């Protein structure tokens, strides 16, 4: 039997050549082995993207928004503000962000609160607010801006407030339960959803195409400042109402231009806690988080690092679930008695949004007004810091936001 021994040398190979006069070994350099980089292929494609969305029958523009936000978040994040076009400087129509930076925000936040108020349409002021919000949404869309709506829905008893502190203890413990299917206020809740659906189904551009938007109902539910908070309903009850909301709008009212966002506050320190009231992948397109607390009281790097760790598990969850991640509300309000913090935007916030490979589609600041501002005025002490922030490599305003409503081939 013949045995063949094959020896692989990992260093230089020396070969004895018969033509050498002194039989001196000649060094031969081994071939260089090039290992190709590992290419991670995104399983979400323009062809199959609908299978990862809440609404497989979503309009083409809504599908494009979902797909493009996911792609965009891998390298950039959009900068937005609540009520950007009509806050602080009265109803000027020019965004506060633009007055300070020269460019509009890339995300506009709006609210269904006045639209679904009990005084609408009997009180003309509420009708005016509805018309203003609708027009702002249309104007934003025409500029390529992303639209997102929250909903400070007033409680189902007297409909005077959305804050739990303004309710009796009995109302606090029964309000959310009453809007469950079969509850005493369930039909009342469906009427409110009918109004939301009417707005969505009539929100059209100049070409009569439906305008997509992100909807985040019952946000910050892990706290107990709202009547839908964690102290007033069980996880299963919360999930049931969230699921009913989506199913009713999508299936009963045939609304197909909404992406749905799940948006707790920042009380969770890990993914398991975050998912405690999660209604399921079939009901959520955007994994959001509101976080003011980690940036409050001048906590500096400590607070920013804590916020970053929370955004990291949020980002990882979104990547795992093929969803979108976002910081759906944040900010540091400057008032006459609360001064600006040096480098709050360009250092603390930016680091929280970008360190440890966090991937977020957008960050949204709350509206200016009520005695202070979240986005600085042009002459404010922190205006230069905000301008530095929006010019950072990953931050994007409207002027550099890519086309969000066109699906790639």
Tab-separated table of C-alpha atoms in Angstrom, residues 76 113-114 138 142 145 194 279 304 329-330 338:
chain	number	residue	atom	x	y	z
A	76	UNK	CA	-28.679	57.818	9.180
A	113	UNK	CA	-56.326	65.038	20.185
A	114	UNK	CA	-58.292	68.043	18.895
A	138	UNK	CA	-50.172	67.668	3.389
A	142	UNK	CA	-45.281	67.555	-0.464
A	145	UNK	CA	-41.215	64.871	5.097
A	194	UNK	CA	-64.177	56.221	12.987
A	279	UNK	CA	-49.087	43.289	20.997
A	304	UNK	CA	-26.574	59.547	27.693
A	329	UNK	CA	-40.046	61.574	21.672
A	330	UNK	CA	-37.222	63.283	23.511
A	338	UNK	CA	-33.885	76.106	33.309
